[in-house]
XYZ file of C-alpha atoms in Angstrom:
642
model
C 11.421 7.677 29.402
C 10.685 4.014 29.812
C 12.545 1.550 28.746
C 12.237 0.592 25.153
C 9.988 -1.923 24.975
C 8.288 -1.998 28.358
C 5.240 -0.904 26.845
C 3.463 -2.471 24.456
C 2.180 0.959 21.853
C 5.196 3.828 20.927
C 2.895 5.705 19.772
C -1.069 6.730 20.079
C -2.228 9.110 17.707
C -5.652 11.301 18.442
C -7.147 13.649 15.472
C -8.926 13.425 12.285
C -9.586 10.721 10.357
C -10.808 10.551 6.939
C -11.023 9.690 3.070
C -8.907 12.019 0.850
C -9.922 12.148 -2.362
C -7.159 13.172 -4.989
C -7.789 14.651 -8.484
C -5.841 12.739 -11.387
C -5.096 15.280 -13.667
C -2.167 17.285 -12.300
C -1.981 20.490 -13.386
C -6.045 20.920 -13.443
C -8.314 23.300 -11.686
C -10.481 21.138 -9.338
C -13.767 22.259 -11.128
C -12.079 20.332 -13.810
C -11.349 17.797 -12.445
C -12.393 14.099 -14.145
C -10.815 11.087 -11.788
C -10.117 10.894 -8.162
C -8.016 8.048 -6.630
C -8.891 7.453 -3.014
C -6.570 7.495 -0.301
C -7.144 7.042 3.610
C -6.343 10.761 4.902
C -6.758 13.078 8.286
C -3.141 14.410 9.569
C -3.790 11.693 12.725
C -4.505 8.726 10.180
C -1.804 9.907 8.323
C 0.783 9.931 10.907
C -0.505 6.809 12.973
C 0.162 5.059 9.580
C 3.895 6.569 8.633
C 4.866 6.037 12.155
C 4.021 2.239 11.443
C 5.804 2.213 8.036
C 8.937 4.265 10.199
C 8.850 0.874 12.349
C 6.843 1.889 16.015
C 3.680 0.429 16.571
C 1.242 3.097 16.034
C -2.587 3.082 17.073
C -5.251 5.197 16.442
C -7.470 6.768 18.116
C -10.712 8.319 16.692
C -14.023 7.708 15.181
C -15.206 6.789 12.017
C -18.926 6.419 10.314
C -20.859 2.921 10.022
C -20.458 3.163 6.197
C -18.162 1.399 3.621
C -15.474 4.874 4.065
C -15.005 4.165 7.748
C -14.923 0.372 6.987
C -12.276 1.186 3.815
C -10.268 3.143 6.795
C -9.985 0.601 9.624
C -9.097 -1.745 6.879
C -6.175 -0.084 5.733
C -5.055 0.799 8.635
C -5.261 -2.728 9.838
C -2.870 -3.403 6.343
C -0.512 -0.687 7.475
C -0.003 -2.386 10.671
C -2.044 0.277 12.717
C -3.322 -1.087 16.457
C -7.170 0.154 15.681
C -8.847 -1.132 18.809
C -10.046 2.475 19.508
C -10.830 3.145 15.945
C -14.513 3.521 16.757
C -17.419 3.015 15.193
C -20.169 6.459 15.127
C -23.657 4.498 14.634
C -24.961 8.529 13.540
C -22.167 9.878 11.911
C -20.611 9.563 8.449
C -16.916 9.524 7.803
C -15.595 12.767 6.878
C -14.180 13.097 3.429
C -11.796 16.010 1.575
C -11.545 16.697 -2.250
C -8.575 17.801 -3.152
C -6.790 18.733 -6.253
C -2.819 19.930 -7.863
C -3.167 23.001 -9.790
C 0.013 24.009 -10.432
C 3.445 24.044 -8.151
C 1.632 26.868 -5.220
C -1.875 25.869 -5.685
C -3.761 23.036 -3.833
C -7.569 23.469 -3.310
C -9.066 21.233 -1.089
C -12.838 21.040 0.450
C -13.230 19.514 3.988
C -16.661 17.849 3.583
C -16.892 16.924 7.878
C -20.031 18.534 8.268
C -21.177 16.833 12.109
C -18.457 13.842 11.103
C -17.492 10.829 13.006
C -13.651 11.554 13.837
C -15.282 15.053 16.013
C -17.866 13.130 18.164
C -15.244 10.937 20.061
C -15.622 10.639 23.632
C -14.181 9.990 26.872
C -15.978 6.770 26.732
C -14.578 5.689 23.569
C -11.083 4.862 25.713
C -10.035 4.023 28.948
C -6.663 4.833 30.689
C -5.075 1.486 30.215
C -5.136 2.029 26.718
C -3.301 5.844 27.210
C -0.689 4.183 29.656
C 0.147 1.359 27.371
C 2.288 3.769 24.819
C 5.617 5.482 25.063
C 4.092 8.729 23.297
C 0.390 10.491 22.709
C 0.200 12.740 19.561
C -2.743 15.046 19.340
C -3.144 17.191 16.411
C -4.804 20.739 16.612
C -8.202 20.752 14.829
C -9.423 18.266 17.866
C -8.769 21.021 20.211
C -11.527 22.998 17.950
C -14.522 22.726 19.718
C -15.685 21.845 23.211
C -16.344 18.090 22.726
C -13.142 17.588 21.157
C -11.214 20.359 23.501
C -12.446 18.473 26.584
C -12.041 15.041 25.598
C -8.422 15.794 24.574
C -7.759 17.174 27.130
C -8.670 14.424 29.576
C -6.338 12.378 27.849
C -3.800 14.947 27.768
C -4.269 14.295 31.464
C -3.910 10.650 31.669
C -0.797 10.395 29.413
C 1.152 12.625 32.080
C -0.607 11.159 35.413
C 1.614 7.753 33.462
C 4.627 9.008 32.284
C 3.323 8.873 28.575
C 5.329 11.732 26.477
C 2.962 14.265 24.957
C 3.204 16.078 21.209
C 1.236 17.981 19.200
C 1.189 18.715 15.446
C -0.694 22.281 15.587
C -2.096 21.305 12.015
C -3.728 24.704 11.428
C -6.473 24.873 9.059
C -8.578 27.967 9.379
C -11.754 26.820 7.362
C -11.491 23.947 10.791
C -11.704 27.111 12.739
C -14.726 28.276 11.253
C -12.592 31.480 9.874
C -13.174 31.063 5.856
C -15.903 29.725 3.720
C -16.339 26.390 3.634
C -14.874 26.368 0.124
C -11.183 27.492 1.107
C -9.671 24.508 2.754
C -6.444 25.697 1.205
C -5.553 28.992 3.177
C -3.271 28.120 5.425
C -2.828 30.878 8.080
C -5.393 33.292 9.044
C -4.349 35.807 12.451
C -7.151 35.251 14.921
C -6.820 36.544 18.715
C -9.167 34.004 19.861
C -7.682 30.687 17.875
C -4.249 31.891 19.582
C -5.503 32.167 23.061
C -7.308 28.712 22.680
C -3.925 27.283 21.814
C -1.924 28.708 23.973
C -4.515 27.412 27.005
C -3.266 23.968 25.910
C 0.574 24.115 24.965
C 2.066 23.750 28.447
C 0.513 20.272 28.465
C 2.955 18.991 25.431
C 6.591 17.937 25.729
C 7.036 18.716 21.558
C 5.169 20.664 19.804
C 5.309 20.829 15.896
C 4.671 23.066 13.295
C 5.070 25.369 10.352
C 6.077 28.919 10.132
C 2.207 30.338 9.932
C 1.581 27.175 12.593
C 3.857 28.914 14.740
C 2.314 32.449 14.430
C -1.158 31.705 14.825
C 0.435 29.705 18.260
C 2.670 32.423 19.045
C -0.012 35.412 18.097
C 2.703 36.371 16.222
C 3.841 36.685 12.401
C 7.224 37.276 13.525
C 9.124 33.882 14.007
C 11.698 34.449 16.443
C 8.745 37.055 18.893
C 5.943 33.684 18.080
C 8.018 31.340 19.093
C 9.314 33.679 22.220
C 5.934 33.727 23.493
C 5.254 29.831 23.191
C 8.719 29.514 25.082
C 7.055 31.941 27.680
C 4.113 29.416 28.067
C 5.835 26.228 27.917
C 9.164 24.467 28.000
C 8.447 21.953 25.417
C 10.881 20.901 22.679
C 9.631 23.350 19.859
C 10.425 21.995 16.094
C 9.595 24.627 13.288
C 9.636 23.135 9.622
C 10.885 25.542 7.186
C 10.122 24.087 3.980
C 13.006 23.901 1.563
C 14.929 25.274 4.044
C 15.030 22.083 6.145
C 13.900 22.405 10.092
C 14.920 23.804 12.879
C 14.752 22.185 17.191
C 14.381 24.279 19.695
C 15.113 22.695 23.286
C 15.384 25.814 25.197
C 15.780 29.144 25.359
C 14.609 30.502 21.355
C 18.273 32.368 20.153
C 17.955 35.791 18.232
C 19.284 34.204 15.062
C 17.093 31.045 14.424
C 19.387 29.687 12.546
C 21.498 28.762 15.837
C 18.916 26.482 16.699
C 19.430 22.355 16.109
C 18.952 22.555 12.130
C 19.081 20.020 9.491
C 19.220 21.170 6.018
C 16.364 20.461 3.396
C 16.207 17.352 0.497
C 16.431 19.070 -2.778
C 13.363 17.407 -4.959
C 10.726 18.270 -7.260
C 7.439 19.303 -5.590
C 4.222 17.908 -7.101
C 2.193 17.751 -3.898
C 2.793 19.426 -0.640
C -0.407 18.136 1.341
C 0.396 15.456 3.493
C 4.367 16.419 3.991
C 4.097 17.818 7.278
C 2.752 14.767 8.470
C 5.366 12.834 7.036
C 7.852 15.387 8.928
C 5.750 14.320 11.945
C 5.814 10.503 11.567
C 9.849 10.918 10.936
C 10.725 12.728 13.830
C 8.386 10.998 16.191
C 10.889 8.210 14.972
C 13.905 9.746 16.307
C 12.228 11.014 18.912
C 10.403 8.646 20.621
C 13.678 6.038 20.337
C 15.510 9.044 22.174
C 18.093 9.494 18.630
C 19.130 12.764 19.160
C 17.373 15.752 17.391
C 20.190 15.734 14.679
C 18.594 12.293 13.455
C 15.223 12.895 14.137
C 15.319 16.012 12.157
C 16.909 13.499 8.807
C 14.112 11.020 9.290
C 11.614 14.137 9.582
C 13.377 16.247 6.289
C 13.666 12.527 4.245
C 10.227 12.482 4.732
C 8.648 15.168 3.869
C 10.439 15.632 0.824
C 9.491 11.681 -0.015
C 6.253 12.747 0.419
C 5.906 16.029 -1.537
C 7.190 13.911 -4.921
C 4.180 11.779 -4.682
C 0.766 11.490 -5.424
C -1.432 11.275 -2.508
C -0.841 11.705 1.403
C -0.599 8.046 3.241
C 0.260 5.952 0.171
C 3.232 8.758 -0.674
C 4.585 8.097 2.982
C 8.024 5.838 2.860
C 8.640 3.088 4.388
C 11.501 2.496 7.162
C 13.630 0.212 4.550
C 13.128 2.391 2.113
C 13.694 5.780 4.341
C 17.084 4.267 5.523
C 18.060 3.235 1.920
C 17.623 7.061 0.758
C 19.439 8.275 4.056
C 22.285 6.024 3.465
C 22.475 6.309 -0.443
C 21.536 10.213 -0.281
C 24.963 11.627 -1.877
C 24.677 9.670 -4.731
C 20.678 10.362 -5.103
C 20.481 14.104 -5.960
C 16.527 13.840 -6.881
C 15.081 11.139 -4.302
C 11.445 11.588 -6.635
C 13.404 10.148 -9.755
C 15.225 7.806 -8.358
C 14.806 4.081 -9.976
C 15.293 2.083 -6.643
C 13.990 4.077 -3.997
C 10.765 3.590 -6.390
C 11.188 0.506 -6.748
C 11.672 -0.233 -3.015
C 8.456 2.522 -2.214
C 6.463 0.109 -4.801
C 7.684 -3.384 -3.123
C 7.684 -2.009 0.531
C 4.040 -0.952 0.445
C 2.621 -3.772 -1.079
C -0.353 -5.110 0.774
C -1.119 -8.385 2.547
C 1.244 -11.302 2.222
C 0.719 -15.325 1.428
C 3.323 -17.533 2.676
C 1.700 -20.296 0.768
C -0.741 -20.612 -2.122
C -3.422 -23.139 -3.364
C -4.204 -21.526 -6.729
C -6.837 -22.875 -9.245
C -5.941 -21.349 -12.269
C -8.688 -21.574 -14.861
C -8.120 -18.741 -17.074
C -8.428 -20.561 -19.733
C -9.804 -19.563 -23.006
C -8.768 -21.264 -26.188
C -8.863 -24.206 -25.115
C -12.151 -24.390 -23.373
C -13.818 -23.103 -26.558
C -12.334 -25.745 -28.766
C -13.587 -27.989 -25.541
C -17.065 -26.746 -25.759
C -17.311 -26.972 -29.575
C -16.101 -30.628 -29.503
C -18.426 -31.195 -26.760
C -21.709 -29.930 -28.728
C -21.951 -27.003 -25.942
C -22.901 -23.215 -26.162
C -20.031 -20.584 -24.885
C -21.832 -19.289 -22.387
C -22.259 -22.359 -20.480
C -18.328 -21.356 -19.904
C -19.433 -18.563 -17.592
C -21.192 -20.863 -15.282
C -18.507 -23.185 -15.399
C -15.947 -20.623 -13.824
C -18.415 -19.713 -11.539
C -18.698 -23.246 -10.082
C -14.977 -23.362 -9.628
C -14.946 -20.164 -7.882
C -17.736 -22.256 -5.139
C -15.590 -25.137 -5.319
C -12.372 -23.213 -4.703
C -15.069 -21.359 -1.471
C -15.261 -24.982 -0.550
C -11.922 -26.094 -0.370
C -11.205 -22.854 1.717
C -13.429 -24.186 4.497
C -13.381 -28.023 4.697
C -9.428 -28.337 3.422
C -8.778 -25.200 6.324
C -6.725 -23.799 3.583
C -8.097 -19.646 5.129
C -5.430 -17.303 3.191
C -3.890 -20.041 1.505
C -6.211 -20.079 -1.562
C -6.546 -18.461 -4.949
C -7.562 -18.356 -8.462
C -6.246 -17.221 -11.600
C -9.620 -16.120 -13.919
C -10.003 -14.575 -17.141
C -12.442 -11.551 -18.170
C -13.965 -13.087 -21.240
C -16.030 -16.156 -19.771
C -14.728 -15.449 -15.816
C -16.273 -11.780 -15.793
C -18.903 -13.256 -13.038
C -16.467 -15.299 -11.354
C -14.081 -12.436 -10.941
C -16.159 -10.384 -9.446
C -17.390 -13.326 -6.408
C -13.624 -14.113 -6.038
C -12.859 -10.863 -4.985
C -13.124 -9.036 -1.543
C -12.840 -12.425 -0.007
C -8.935 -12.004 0.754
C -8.214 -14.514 -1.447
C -5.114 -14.548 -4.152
C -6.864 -13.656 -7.550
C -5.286 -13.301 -10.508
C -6.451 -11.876 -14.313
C -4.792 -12.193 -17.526
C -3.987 -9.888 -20.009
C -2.534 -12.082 -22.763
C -3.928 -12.882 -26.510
C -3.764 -16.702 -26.045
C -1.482 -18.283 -27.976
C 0.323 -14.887 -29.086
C 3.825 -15.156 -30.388
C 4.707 -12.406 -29.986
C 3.060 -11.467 -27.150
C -0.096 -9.505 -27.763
C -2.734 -7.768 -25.217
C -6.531 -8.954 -24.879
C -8.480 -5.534 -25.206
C -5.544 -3.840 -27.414
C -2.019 -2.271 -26.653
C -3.012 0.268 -24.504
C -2.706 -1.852 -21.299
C -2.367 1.193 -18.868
C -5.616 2.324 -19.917
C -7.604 -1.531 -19.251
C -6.228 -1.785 -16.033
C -7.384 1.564 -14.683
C -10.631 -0.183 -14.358
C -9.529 -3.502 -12.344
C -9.532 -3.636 -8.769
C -6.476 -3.380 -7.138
C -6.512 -6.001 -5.439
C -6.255 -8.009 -8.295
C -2.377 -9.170 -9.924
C -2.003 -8.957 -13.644
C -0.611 -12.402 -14.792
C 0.755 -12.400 -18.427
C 2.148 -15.664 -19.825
C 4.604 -15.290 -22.818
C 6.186 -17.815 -24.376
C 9.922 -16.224 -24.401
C 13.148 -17.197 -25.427
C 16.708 -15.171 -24.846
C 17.704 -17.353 -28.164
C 14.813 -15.648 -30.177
C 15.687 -14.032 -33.067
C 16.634 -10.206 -31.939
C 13.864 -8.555 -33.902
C 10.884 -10.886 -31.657
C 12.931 -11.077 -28.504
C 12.713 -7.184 -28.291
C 9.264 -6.940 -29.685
C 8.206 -9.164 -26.402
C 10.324 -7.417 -24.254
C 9.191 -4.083 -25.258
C 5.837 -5.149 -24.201
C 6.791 -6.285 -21.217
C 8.354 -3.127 -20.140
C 4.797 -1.271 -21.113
C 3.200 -3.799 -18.784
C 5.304 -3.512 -16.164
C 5.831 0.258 -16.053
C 2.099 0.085 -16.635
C 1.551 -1.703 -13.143
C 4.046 0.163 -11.566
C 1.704 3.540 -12.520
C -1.942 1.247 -11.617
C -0.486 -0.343 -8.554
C -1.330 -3.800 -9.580
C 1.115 -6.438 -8.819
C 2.743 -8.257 -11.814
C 2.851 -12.051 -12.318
C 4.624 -13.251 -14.950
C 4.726 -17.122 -16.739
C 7.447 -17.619 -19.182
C 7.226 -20.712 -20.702
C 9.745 -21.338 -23.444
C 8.746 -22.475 -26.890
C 8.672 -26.335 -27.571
C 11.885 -28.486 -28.550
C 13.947 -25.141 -28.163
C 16.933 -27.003 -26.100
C 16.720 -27.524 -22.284
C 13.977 -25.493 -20.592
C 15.652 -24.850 -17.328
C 18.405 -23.358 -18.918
C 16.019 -21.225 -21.059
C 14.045 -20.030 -17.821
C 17.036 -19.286 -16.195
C 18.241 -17.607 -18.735
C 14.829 -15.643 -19.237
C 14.568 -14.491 -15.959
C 18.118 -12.841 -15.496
C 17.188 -11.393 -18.975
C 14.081 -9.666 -17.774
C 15.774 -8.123 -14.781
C 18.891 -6.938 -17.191
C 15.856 -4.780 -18.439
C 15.038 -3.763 -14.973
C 11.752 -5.234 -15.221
C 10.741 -7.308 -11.587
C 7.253 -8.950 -11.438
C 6.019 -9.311 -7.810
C 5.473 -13.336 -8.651
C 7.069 -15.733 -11.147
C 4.848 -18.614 -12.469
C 6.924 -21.389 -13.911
C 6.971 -25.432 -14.495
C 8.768 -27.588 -11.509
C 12.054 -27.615 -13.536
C 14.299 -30.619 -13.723
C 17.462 -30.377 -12.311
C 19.286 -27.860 -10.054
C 17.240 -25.234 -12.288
C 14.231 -24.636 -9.994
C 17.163 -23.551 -7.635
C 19.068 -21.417 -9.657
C 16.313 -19.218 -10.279
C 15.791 -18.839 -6.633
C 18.995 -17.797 -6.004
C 18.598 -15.432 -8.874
C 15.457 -14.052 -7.559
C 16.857 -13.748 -4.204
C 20.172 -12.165 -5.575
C 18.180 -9.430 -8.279
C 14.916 -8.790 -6.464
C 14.848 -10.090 -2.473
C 10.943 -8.280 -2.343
C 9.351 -10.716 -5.176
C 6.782 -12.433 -3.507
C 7.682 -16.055 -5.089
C 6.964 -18.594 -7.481
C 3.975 -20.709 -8.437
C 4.335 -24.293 -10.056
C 2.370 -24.191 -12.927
C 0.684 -27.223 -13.697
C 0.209 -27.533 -18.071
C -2.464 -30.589 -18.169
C 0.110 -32.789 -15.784
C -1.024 -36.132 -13.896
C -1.562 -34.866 -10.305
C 1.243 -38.029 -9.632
C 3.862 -36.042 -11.632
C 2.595 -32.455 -10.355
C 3.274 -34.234 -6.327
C 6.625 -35.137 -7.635
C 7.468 -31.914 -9.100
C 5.939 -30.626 -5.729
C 9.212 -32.265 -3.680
C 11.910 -30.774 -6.108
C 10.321 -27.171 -6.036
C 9.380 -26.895 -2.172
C 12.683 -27.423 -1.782
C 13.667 -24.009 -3.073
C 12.441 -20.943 -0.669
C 11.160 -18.682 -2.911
C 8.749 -20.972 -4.279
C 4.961 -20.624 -2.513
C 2.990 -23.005 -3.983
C 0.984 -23.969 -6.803
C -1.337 -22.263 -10.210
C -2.282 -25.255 -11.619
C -5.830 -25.523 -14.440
C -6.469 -28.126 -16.692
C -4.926 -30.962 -14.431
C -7.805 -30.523 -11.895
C -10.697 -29.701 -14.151
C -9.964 -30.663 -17.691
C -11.607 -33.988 -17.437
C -14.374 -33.194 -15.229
C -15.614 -30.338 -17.253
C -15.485 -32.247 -20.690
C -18.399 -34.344 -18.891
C -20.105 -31.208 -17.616
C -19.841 -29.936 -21.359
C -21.519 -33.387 -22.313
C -23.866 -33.502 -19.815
C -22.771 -36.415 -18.111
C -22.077 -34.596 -14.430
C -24.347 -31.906 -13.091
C -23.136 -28.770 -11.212
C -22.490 -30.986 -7.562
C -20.700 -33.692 -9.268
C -18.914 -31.265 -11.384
C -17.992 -29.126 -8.116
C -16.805 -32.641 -6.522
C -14.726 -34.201 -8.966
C -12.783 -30.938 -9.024
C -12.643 -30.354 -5.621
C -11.364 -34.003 -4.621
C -8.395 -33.477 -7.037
C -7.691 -29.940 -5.550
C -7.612 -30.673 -2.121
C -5.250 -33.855 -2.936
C -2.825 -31.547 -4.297
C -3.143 -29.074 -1.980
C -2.296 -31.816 0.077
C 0.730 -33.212 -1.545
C 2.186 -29.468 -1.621
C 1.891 -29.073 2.147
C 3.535 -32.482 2.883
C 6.200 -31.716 0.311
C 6.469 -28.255 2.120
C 6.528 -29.795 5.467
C 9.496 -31.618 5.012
C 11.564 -29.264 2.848
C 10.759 -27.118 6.245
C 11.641 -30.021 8.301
């Protein structure tokens, strides 16, 4: 093999690519079925995008449609940290698409809607053999070997991969109703004998150096339903590595000659866990053992990444998103004796939740204007209607636009926006990859209440995901017992709420006036919130005096290393004293920047409430003051970094 490193991929992956679908309510027939969550999907997406989770740097290679599913596919890929230069776009063709649904423990229907789809028309123009030479390894799942396009094209680059030293494997991924052997209905039958599906197979398998699969895989590659004469014959054909995945019973490796007890072969017992979903496992085997493999581990440790897994991925909901990540694989591996059920497991949650997370900001410019008592009690003093609030949010939203292009402040910028008056503004701020963020506080609640009521799981089923749930409580540990737990108890719904919706979680604690020294009571907060195991992805807190600011990063950093940061709230501060702050908190390295409201348009909108600015002058006042203090934030950053 060459050396690590020497080429630029590990790892090309050639197949199906799609948009899976899922039903919500486990335990349901599929004709039942009320809610689907969406999840990229195809055993090629699904392993091109584990493999980059497992650490190599995947690509894929394949076609999707011209339509927002092909788009919502090369998107998340591109988030996964998947090469998609070859991800092409079919100007005809739509993206394929599979409904699928969790009956009960045995039962998984699924309908392959990839009637004439995109990932089947790719060509031999869609690559060129740079691109096969520049990886360590080519993966090619079965179902492109289907029909003659796909047969012909694969097998050109079958041909290129060996003409450059490029290590070949193939995940047989039989599905019958691919085959054209079952009504289009039955995606879920997994193994159907079929002369002519064998012989097509076997035409290929002395091209691949490892060849995957399952038991019934095996047979219908072997012509066989005998596992020791199926995978005879296959050895007959070819002398590639042969892995056969045994379900609970772990996996087996093959390297040569196929013993009469199969249990002599390389084998690496199975992960005991609770099965809610077994689509998608096998290609979390795959992505696991390619790992091992392709670094040249030793079959012993490819076949732990490969069982670790699959039995990740059969505790979880979905097929890509249930795939773990390489910190969080290697935390299970090297914790497994203590963690008897890896699907129940606190951390390795915890660590699936944090490691998955997508996009990152290094630093943030956020506008925070989610604001609602006080801008009524503005807009009554001022003589205005309440739904001249609505436009107002929506002008900050164009000034925050504006500040993204002439301050050059791309990825750096944000907003924090209610529902009540921001409804419109929400919905322009996001999409844009910008930081946006939503409350879900009463205003002024003590103790902490819920806008919309207390079922907060249910509200944020309908917010985009893209958007982080900020909720600002005003918290003390020295509360008296009986409110201190009534806030903390909904806390933990709201956090175990976001851990179930996928939202990220900011939180603002801001301690009740005149109760003693507010670093100390942050401080003190925050190491009481994780004592209750509850870790917001972000922190929003005041520039505190002292040594405090960096005490809580070291507290953050000790408790929860994955929390994205901190952001220096603002509370109706002089920009002069918000700069100052700005040099104490930079200082500290989990802080990213700034949330700050009423400091930038406070004054500015009490004269657009009056009448005295229009929508321009407005838009300018607020955007001189922003881009001063995004200003005095990166020079205070600069030479903390300096």
């Amino acid at each position: 093999m060459t050396q690590a490193g020497a080429r630029p991929l590990d790892l090309i992956c050639i197949g199906r690519a799609g948009v899976d679908f899922y039903a919500q309510q486990i335990g349901s027939r599929l004709e039942d079925a009320a809610s689907f969550a969406k999840y990229i999907g195809g055993s090629s997406t699904n392993i091109a995008a584990c493999s980059a989770r497992m650490g190599l740097r995947s690509a894929l290679y394949t076609r999707v449609g011209n339509d927002h599913m092909g788009r919502f596919i090369r998107e998340q890929l591109q988030r996964e940290g998947v090469d998609t230069s070859h991800v092409i776009t079919d100007p005809q063709r739509l993206t394929a698409m599979v409904v699928l649904g969790i009956e009960d423990r045995e039962t998984f229907p699924l309908i392959f809607v990839r009637e004439n789809c995109a990932d089947m028309a790719i060509a031999r123009e869609d690559f060129d053999e740079p691109f096969i030479a520049s990886a360590h390894a080519l993966l090619i799942t079965g179902t492109h070997f289907s029909t003659p396009q796909t047969y012909e094209v694969c097998r050109h680059a079958l041909a290129l991969a060996r003409a450059n030293g490029v290590r070949t494997a193939l995940d047989i991924d039989y599905r019958p109703v691919l085959w054209g052997l079952t009504g289009r209905d039955d995606g879920e039958t997994r193994f159907i004998a079929d002369d002519g599906v064998s012989a097509h197979l076997q035409s290929i398998l002395p091209e691949f150096d490892l060849i995957v699969g399952t038991e019934e895989e095996m047979h219908i590659a072997g012509a066989s339903t005998d596992n020791r004469e199926a995978l005879r014959r296959i050895r007959e054909i070819t002398p590639a590595t042969l892995v056969l995945k045994r379900g609970p019973y772990g996996a087996s490796v093959f390297p040569a000659a196929i013993p009469d007890d199969l249990d002599e072969g390389i084998r690496v017992a199975g992960v005991n866990v609770e099965v809610m979903n077994v689509l998608g496992a096998g290609d979390g085997f795959m992505a696991g053992f390619l790992r091992g493999w392709i670094r040249d581990e030793g079959h012993e440790q490819a076949l732990r990444y490969a069982n670790a897994c699959g039995a990740l991925v059969v505790s979880r909901h979905g097929c890509t998103p249930a795939m773990p990540t390489v910190e969080e694989l290697d935390f299970y591996l090297a914790n497994s004796e203590r963690i008897p059920r890896p699907d129940v497991d606190p951390e390795l949650n915890y660590l699936h939740r944090v490691t998955t997370r997508r996009g990152q900001w290094l630093q943030l410019n956020v506008l925070a204007f989610d604001h609602r008592a006080q801008l009524v009690e503005m807009a009554r003093e001022c003589g205005a209607g309440l739904e001249r609030l609505a436009v107002l949010k929506q002008l900050l939203v164009d000034t925050v636009a504006q500040a993204e292009t002439r301050g050059e402040l791309q990825g750096r910028v944000g907003i924090v926006c209610d529902d009540r008056f921001g409804y419109d503004a929400l919905t322009r701020a996001t999409g844009r990859g910008w930081f946006v963020a939503r409350p879900v506080e009463q205003p002024g609640s003590r103790p902490l209440e819920f806008e919309g009521g207390d079922s907060i799981g249910s509200r944020l089923i309908a917010w985009p995901t893209e958007q982080t749930v900020k909720c600002l409580v005003h918290y003390h540990p020295d509360d008296p017992p009986a409110l201190r737990w009534q806030q903390e108890k909904r806390l933990l719904d709201l956090y175990r709420a976001c851990c179930v919706s996928g939202h990220e979680l900011m939180l603002e604690i801001v301690p009740p006036a005149g109760d003693g020294d507010p670093g100390e009571a942050v401080w003190r907060s925050v190491q009481r919130l994780y004592n209750l195991e509850i870790r917001p992805d972000w922190w929003k807190l005041q520039a505190l005096p002292g040594d405090w600011l960096g005490r809580v990063g070291a507290l953050i950093h000790s408790r929860a290393p994955h929390c994205r940061g901190i952001l220096i709230l603002g509370q109706d501060a002089p920009l002069e004293e918000l700069a100052a702050g700005f040099e104490r908190a930079a200082a500290v390295e989990q802080v990213r920047g700034f949330a700050v409201g009423r400091s930038l348009f406070a004054r500015p909108a009490r004269r657009w409430l009056e009448g005295e600015l229009d929508d321009a002058g407005f838009g300018a006042a607020v955007l001189e003051g922003y881009l001063e203090l995004a200003g005095a934030w990166q020079a205070a950053a600069g030479r903390a970094g300096g």
